[in-house]
Short mmCIF file of N, CA and C in Angstrom, two decimals:
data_model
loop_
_atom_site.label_atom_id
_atom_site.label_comp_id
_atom_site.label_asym_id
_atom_site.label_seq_id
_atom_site.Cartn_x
_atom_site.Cartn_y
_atom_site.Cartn_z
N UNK O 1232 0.84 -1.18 0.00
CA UNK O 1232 0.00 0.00 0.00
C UNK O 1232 0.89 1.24 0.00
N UNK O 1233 0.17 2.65 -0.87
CA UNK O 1233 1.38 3.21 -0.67
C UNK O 1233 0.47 4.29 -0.27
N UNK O 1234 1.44 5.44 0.29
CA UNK O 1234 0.60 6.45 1.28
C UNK O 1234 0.21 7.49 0.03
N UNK O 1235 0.17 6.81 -0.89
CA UNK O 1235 -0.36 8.16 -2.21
C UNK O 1235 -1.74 7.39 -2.62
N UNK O 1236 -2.04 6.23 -1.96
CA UNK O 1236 -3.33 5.81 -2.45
C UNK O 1236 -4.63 6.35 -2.06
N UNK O 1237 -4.25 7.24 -1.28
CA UNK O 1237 -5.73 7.95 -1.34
C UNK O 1237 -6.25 9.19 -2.62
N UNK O 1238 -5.10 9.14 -3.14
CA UNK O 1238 -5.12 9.98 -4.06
C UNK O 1238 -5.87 9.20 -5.59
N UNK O 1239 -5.21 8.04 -5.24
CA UNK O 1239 -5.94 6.61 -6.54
C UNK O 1239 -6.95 6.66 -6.32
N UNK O 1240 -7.35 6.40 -5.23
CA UNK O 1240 -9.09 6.33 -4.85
C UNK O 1240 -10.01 7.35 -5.23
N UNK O 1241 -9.19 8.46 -5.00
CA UNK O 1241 -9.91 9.76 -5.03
C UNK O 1241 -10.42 9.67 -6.67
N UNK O 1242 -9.50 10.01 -7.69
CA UNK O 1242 -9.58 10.14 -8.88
C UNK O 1242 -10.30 8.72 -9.54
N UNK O 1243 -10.27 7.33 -9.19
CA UNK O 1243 -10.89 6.59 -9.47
C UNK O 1243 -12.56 6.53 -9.64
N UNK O 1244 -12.81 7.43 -8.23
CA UNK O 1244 -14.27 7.56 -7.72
C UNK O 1244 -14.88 8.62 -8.69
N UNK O 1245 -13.80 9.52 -9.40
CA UNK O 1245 -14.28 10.27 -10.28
C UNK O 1245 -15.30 10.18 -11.46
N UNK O 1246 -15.79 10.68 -12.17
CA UNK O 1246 -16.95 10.59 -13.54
C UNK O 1246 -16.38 11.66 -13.92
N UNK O 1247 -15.92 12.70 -14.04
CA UNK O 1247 -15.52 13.69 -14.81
C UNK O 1247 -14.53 13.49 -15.86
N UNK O 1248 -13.67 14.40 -17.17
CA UNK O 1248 -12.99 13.19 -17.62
C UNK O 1248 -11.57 14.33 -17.27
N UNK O 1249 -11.78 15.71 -16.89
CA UNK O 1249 -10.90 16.47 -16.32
C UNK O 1249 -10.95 16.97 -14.74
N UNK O 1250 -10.27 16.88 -14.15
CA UNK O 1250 -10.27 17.31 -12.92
C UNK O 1250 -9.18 18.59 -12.08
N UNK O 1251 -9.26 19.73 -12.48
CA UNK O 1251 -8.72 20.62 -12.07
C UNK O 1251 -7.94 20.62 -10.26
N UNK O 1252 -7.20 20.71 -10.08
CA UNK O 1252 -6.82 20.90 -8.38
C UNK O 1252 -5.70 21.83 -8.00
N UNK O 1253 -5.87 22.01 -7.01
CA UNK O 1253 -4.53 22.49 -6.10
C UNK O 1253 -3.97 22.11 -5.95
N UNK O 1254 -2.58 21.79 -5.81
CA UNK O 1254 -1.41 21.59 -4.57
C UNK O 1254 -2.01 21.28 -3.40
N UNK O 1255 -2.76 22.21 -2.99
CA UNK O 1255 -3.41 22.36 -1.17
C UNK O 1255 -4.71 21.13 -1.09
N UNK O 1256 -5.44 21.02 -2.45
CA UNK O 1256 -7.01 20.52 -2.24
C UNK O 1256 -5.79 18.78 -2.69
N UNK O 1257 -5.15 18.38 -3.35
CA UNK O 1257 -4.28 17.16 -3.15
C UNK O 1257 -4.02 16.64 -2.10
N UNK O 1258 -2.99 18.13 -1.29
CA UNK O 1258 -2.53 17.41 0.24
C UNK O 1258 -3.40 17.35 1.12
N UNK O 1259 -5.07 17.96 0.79
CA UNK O 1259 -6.11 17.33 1.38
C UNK O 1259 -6.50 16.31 1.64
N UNK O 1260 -6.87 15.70 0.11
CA UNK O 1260 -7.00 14.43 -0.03
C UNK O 1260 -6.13 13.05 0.14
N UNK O 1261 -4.54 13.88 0.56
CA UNK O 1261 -3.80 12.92 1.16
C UNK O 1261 -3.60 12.88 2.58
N UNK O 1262 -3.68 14.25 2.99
CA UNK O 1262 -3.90 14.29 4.56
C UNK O 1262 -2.49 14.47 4.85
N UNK O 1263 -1.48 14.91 4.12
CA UNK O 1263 -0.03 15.11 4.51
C UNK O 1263 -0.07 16.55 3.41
N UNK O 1264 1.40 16.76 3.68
CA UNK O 1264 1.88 18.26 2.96
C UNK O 1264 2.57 17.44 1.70
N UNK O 1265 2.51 17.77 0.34
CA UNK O 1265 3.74 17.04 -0.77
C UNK O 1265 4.73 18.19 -0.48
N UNK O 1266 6.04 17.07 -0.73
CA UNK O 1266 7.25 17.42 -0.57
C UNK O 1266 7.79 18.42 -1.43
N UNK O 1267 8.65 19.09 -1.27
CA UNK O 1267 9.36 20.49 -1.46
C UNK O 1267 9.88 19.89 -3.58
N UNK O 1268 9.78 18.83 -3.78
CA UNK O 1268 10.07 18.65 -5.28
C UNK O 1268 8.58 19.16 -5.70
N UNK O 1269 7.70 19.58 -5.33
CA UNK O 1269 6.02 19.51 -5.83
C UNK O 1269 6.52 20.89 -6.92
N UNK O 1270 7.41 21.44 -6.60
CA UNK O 1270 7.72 22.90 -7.12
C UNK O 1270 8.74 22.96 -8.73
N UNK O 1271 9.12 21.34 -8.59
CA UNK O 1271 9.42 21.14 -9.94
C UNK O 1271 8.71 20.91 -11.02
N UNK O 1272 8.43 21.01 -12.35
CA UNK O 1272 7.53 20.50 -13.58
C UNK O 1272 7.54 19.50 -13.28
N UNK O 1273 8.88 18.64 -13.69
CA UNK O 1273 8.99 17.42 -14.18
C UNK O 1273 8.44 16.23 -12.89
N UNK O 1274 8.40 16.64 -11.53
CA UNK O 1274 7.56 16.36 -10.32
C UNK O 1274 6.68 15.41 -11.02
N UNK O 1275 6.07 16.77 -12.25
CA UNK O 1275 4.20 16.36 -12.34
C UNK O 1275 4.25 15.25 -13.63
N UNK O 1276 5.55 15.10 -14.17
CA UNK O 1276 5.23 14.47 -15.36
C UNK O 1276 4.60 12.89 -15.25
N UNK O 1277 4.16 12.26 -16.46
CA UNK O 1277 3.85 11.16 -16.29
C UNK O 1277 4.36 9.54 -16.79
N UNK O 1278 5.89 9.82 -16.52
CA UNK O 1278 6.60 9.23 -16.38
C UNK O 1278 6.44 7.96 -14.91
N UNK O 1279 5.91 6.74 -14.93
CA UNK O 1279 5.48 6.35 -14.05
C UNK O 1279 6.83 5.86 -13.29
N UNK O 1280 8.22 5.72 -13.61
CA UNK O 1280 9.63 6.00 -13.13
C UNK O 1280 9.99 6.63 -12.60
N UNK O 1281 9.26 7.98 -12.22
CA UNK O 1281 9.65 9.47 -11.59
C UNK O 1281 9.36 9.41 -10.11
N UNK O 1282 8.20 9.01 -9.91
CA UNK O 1282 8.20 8.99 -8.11
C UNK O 1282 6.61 8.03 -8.20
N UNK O 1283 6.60 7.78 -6.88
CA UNK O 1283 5.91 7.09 -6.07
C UNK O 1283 4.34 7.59 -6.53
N UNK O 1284 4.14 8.97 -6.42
CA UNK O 1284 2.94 9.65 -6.77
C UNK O 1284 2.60 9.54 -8.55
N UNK O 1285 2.84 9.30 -9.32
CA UNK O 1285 2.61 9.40 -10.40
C UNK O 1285 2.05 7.84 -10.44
N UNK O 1286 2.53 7.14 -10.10
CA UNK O 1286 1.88 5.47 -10.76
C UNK O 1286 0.40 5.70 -9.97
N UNK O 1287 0.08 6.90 -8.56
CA UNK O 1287 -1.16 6.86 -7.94
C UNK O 1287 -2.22 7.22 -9.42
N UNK O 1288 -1.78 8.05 -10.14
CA UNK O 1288 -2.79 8.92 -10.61
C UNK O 1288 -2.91 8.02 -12.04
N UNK O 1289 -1.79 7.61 -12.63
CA UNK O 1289 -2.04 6.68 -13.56
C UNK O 1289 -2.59 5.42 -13.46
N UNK O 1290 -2.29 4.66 -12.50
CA UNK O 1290 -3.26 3.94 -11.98
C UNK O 1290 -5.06 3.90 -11.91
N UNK O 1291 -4.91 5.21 -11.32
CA UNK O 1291 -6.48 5.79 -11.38
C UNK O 1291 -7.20 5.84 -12.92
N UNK O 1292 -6.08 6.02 -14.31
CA UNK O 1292 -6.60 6.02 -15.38
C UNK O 1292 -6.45 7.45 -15.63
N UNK O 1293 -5.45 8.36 -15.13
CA UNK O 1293 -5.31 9.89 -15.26
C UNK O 1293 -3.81 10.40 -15.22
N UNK O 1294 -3.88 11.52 -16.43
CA UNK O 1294 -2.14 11.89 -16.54
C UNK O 1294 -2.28 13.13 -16.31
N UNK O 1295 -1.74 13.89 -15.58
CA UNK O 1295 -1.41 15.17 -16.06
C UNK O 1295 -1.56 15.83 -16.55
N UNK O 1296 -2.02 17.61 -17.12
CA UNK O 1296 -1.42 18.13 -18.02
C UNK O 1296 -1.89 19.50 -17.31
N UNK O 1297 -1.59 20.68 -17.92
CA UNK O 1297 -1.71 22.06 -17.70
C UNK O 1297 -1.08 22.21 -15.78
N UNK O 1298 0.57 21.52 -16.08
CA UNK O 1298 1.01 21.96 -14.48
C UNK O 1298 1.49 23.52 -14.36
N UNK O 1299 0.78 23.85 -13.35
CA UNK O 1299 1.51 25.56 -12.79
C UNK O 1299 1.86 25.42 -11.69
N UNK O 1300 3.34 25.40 -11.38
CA UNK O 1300 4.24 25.15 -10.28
C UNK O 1300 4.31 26.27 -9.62
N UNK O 1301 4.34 27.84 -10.57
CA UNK O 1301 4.24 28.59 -9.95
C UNK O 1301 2.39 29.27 -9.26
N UNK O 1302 1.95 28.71 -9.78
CA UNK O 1302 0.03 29.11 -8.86
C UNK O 1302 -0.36 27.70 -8.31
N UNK O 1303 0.58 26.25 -7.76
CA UNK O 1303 0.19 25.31 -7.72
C UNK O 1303 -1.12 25.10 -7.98
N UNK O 1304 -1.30 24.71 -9.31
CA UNK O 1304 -2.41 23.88 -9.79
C UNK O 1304 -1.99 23.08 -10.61
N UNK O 1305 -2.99 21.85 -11.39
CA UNK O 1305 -2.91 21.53 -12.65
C UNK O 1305 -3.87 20.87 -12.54
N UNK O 1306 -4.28 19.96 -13.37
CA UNK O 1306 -5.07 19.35 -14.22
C UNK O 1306 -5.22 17.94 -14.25
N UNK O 1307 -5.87 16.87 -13.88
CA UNK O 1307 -6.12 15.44 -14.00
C UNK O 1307 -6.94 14.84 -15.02
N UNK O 1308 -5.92 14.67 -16.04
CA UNK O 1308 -7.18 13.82 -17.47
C UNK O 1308 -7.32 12.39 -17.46
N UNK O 1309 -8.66 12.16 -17.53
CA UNK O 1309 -8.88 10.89 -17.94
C UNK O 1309 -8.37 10.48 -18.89
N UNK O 1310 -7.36 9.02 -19.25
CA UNK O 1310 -6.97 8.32 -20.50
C UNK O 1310 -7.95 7.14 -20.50
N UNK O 1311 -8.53 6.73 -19.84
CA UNK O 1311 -9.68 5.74 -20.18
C UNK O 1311 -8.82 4.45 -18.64
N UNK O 1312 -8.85 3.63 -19.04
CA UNK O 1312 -8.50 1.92 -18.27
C UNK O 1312 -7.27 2.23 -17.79
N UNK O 1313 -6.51 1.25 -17.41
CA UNK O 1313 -5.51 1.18 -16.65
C UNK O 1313 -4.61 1.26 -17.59
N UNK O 1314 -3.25 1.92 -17.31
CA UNK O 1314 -2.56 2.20 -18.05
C UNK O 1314 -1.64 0.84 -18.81
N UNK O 1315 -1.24 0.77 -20.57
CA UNK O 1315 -0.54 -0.48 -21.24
C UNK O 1315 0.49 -1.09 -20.17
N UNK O 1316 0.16 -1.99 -20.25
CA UNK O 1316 1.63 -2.63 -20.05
C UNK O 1316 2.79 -2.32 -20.81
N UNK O 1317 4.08 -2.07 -20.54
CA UNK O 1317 5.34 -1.43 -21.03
C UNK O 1317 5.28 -2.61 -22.07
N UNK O 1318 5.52 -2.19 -23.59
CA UNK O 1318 6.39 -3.48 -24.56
C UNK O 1318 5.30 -4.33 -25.17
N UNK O 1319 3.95 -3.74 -24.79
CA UNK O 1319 2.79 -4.71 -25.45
C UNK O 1319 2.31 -3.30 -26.44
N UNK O 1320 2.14 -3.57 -27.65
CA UNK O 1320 1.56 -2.67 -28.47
C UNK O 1320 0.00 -2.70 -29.21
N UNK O 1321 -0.61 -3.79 -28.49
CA UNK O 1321 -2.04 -4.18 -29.22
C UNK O 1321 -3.12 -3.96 -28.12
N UNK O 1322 -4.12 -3.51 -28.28
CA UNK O 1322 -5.26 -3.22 -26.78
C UNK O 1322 -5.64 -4.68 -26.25
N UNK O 1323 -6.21 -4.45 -25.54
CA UNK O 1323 -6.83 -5.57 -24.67
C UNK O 1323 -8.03 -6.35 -25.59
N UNK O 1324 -7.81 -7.67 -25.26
CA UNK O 1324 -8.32 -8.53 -26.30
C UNK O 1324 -9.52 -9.35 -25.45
N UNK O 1325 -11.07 -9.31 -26.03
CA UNK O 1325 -12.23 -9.78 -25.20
C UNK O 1325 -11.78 -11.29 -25.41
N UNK O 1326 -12.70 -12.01 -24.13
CA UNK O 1326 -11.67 -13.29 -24.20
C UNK O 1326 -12.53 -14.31 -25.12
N UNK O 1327 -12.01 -15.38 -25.87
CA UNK O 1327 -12.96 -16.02 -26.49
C UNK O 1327 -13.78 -17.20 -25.90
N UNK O 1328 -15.17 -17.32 -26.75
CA UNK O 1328 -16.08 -18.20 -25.53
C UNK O 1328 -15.71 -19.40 -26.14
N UNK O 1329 -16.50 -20.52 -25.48
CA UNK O 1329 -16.18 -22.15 -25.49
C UNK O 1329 -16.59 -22.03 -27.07
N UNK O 1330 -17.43 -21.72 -27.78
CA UNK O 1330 -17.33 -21.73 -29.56
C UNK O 1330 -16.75 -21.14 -30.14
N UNK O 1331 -15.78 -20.53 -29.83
CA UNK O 1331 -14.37 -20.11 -30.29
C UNK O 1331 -14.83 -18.49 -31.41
N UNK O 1332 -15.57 -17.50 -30.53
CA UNK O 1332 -16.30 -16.43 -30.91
C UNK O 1332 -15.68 -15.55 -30.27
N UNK O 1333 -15.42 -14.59 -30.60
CA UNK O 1333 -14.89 -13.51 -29.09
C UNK O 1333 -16.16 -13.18 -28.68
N UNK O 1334 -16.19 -13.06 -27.53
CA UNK O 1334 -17.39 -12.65 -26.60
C UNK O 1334 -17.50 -11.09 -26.63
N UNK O 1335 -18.97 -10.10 -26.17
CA UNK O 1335 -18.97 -8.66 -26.53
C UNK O 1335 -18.44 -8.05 -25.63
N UNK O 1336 -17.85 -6.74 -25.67
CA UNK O 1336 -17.14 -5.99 -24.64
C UNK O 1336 -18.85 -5.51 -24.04
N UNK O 1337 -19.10 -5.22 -22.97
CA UNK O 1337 -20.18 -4.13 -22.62
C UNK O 1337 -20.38 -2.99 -22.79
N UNK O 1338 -21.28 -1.86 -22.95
CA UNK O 1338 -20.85 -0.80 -22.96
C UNK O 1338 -21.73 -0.32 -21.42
N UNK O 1339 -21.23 0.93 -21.15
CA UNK O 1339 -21.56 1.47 -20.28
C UNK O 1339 -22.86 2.84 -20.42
N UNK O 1340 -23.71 3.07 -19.83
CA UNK O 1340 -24.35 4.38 -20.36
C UNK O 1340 -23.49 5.76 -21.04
N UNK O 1341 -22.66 5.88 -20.19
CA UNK O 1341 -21.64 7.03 -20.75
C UNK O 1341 -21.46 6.92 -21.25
N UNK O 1342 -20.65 5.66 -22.29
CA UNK O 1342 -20.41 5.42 -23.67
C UNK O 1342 -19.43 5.13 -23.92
N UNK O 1343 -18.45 4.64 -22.28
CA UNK O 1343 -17.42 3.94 -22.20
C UNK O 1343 -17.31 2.59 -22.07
N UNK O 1344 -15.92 1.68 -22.56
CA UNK O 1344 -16.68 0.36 -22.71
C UNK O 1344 -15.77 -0.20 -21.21
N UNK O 1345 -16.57 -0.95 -20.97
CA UNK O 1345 -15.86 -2.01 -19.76
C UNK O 1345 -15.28 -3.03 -20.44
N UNK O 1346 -14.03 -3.27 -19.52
CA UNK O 1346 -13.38 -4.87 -19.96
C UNK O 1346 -14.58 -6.51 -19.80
N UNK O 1347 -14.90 -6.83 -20.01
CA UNK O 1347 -15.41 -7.93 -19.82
C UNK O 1347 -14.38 -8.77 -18.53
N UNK O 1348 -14.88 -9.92 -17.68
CA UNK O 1348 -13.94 -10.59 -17.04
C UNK O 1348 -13.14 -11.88 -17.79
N UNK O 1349 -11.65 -11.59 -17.32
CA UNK O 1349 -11.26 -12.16 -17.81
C UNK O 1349 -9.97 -11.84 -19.01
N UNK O 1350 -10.36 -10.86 -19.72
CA UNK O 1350 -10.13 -10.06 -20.49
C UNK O 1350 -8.41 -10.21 -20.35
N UNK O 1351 -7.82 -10.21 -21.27
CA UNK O 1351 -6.16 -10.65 -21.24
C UNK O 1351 -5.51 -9.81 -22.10
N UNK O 1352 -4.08 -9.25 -22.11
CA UNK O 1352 -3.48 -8.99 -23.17
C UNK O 1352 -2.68 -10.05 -24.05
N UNK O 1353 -2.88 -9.70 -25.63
CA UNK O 1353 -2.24 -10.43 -26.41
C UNK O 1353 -0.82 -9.81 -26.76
N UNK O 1354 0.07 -10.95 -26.87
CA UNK O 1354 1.45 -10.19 -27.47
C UNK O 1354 1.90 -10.38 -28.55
N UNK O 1355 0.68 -11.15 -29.43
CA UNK O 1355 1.26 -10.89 -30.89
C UNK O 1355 0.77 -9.53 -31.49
N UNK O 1356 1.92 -9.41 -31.95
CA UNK O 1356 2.48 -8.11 -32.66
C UNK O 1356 3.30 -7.02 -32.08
N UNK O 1357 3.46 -7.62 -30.81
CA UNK O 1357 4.36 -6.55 -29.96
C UNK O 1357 5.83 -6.10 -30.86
N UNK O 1358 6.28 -7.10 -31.86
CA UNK O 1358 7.70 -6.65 -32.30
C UNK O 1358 7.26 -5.76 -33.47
N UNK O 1359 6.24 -6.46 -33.89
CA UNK O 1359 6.03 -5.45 -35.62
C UNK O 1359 6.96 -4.40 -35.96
N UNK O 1360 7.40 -4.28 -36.77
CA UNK O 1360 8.35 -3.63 -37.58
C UNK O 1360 9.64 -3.42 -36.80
N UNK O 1361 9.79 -4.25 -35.69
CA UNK O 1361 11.63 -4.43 -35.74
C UNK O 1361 12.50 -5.23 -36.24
N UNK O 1362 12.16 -5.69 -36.97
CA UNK O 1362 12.76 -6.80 -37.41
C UNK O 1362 12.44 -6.91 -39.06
N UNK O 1363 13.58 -6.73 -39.71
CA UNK O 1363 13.82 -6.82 -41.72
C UNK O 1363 14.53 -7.50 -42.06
N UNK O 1364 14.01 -8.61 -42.47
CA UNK O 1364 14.48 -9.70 -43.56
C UNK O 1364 15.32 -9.72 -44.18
N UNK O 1365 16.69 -9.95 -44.72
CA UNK O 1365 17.18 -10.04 -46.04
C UNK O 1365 16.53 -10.97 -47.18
N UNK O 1366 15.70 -10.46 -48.37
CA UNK O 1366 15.03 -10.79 -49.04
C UNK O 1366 15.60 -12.31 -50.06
N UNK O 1367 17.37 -12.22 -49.60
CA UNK O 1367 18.15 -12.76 -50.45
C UNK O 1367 18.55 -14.48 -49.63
N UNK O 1368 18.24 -14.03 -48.34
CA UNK O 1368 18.44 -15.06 -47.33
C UNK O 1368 17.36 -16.55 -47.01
N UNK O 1369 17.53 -17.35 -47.64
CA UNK O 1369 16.54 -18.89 -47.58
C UNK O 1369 16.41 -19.24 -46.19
N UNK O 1370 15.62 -18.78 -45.66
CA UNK O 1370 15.49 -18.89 -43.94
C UNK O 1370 15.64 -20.61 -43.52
N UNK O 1371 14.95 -21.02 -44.73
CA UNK O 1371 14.69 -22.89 -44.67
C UNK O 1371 16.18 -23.81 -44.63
N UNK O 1372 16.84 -23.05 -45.20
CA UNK O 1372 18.40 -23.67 -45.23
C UNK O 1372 19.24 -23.48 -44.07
N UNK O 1373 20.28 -24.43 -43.42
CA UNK O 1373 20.94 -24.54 -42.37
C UNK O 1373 21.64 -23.60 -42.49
N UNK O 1374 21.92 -22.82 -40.61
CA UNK O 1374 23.10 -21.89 -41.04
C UNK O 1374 24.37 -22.02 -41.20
N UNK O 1375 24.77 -23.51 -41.19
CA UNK O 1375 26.12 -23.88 -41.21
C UNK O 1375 26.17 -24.19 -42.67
N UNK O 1376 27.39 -23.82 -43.19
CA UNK O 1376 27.21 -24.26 -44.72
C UNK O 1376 27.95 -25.02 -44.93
N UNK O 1377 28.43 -25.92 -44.11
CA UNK O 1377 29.15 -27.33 -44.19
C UNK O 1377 27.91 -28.28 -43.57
N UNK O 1378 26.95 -27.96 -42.80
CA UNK O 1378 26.28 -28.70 -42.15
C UNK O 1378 24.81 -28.92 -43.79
N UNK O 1379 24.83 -28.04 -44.41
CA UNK O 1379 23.87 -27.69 -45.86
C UNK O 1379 24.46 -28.93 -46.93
N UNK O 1380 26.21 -28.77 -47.27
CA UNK O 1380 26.46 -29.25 -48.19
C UNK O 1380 26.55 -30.73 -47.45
N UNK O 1381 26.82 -31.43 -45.92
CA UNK O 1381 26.51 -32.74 -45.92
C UNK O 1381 24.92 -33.11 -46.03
N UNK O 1382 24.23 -32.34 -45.72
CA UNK O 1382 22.82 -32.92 -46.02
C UNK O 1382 22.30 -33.10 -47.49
N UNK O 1383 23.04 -32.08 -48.40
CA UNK O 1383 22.85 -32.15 -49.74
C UNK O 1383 23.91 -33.71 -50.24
N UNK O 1384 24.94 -33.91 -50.08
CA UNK O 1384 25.45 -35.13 -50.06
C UNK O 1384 25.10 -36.60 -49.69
N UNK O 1385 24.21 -36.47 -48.81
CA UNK O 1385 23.43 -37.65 -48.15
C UNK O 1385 22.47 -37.54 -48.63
N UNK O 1386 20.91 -36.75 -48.73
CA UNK O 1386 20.19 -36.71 -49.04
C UNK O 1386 19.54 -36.65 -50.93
N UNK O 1387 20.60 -36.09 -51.25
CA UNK O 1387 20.89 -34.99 -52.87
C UNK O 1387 20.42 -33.95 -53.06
N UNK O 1388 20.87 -33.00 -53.67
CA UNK O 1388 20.11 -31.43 -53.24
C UNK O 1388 18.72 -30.92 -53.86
N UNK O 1389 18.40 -30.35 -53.02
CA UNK O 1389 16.90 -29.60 -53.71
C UNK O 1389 16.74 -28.89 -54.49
N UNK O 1390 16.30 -28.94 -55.95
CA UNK O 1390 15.68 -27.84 -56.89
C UNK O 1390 14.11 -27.55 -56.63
N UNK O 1391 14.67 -26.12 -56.44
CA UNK O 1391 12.90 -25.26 -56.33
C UNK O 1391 13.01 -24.26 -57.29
N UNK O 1392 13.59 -24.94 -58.03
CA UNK O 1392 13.62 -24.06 -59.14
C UNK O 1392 12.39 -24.39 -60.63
#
């Protein structure tokens, strides 16, 4: 548990999709003073690596934006669900039923959709486009080319031509 979770809660409980605050109406809702870095930008960024308080608010499904360090305020936006997993690049995938259908996401009155239970991330396609072929290279052939020409010797070699 971390002592910034009242701050998760707070913004969780939210329906709005912006939430304006103080500095002061924060350390309300945490019930402590934030520390003397609150006066830096980069404090507020949403870098979830930066401090302890930032994974609270992303967590909640909210980043940052419009920080004034000097009138302590800024701004809490809704990004929707819980924030990607680092290194997965495809959304969340509804899970499929026993007839091998994907099942429907729900929607919500607002017009946001809920995960269904269950609901998993997929990791195909996470590499997409790192990785280029040499067009010239027979992937099917051994990479040893003494280990190629005894199999072509024992076996006799292949025309695909």
């Amino acid at each position: 548990m971390s002592k910034y979770d009242p701050l998760r809660d707070y913004l969780a409980g939210q329906t709005r999709e912006r939430i304006a605050m103080t500095f002061t109406e924060i350390e309300t809702v945490l019930g402590f003073a934030l520390p003397a870095s609150k006066a830096n930008r980069a404090w507020w960024s949403n870098n979830p690596h930066n401090n302890v308080m930032t994974r609270a608010w992303l967590a909640a499904g909210f980043e940052t934006e419009a920080v004034d360090t000097e009138g302590e305020c800024l701004t809490f936006r809704r990004t929707g669900l819980a924030p990607a997993i680092s290194g997965y690049s495809e959304d969340r995938q509804p899970p499929y039923s026993a007839i091998g259908r994907q099942s429907r996401v729900n929607a919500k009155p607002a017009g946001r959709e809920v995960e269904s239970a269950g609901t998993r991330r997929s990791i195909f396609g996470c590499m997409k486009g790192t990785l280029t072929l040499d067009p010239d290279v027979d992937l099917t052939q051994p990479a040893d080319p003494e280990l190629a020409d005894y199999l072509d010797r024992k076996y006799g070699a292949e025309d695909f031509a």
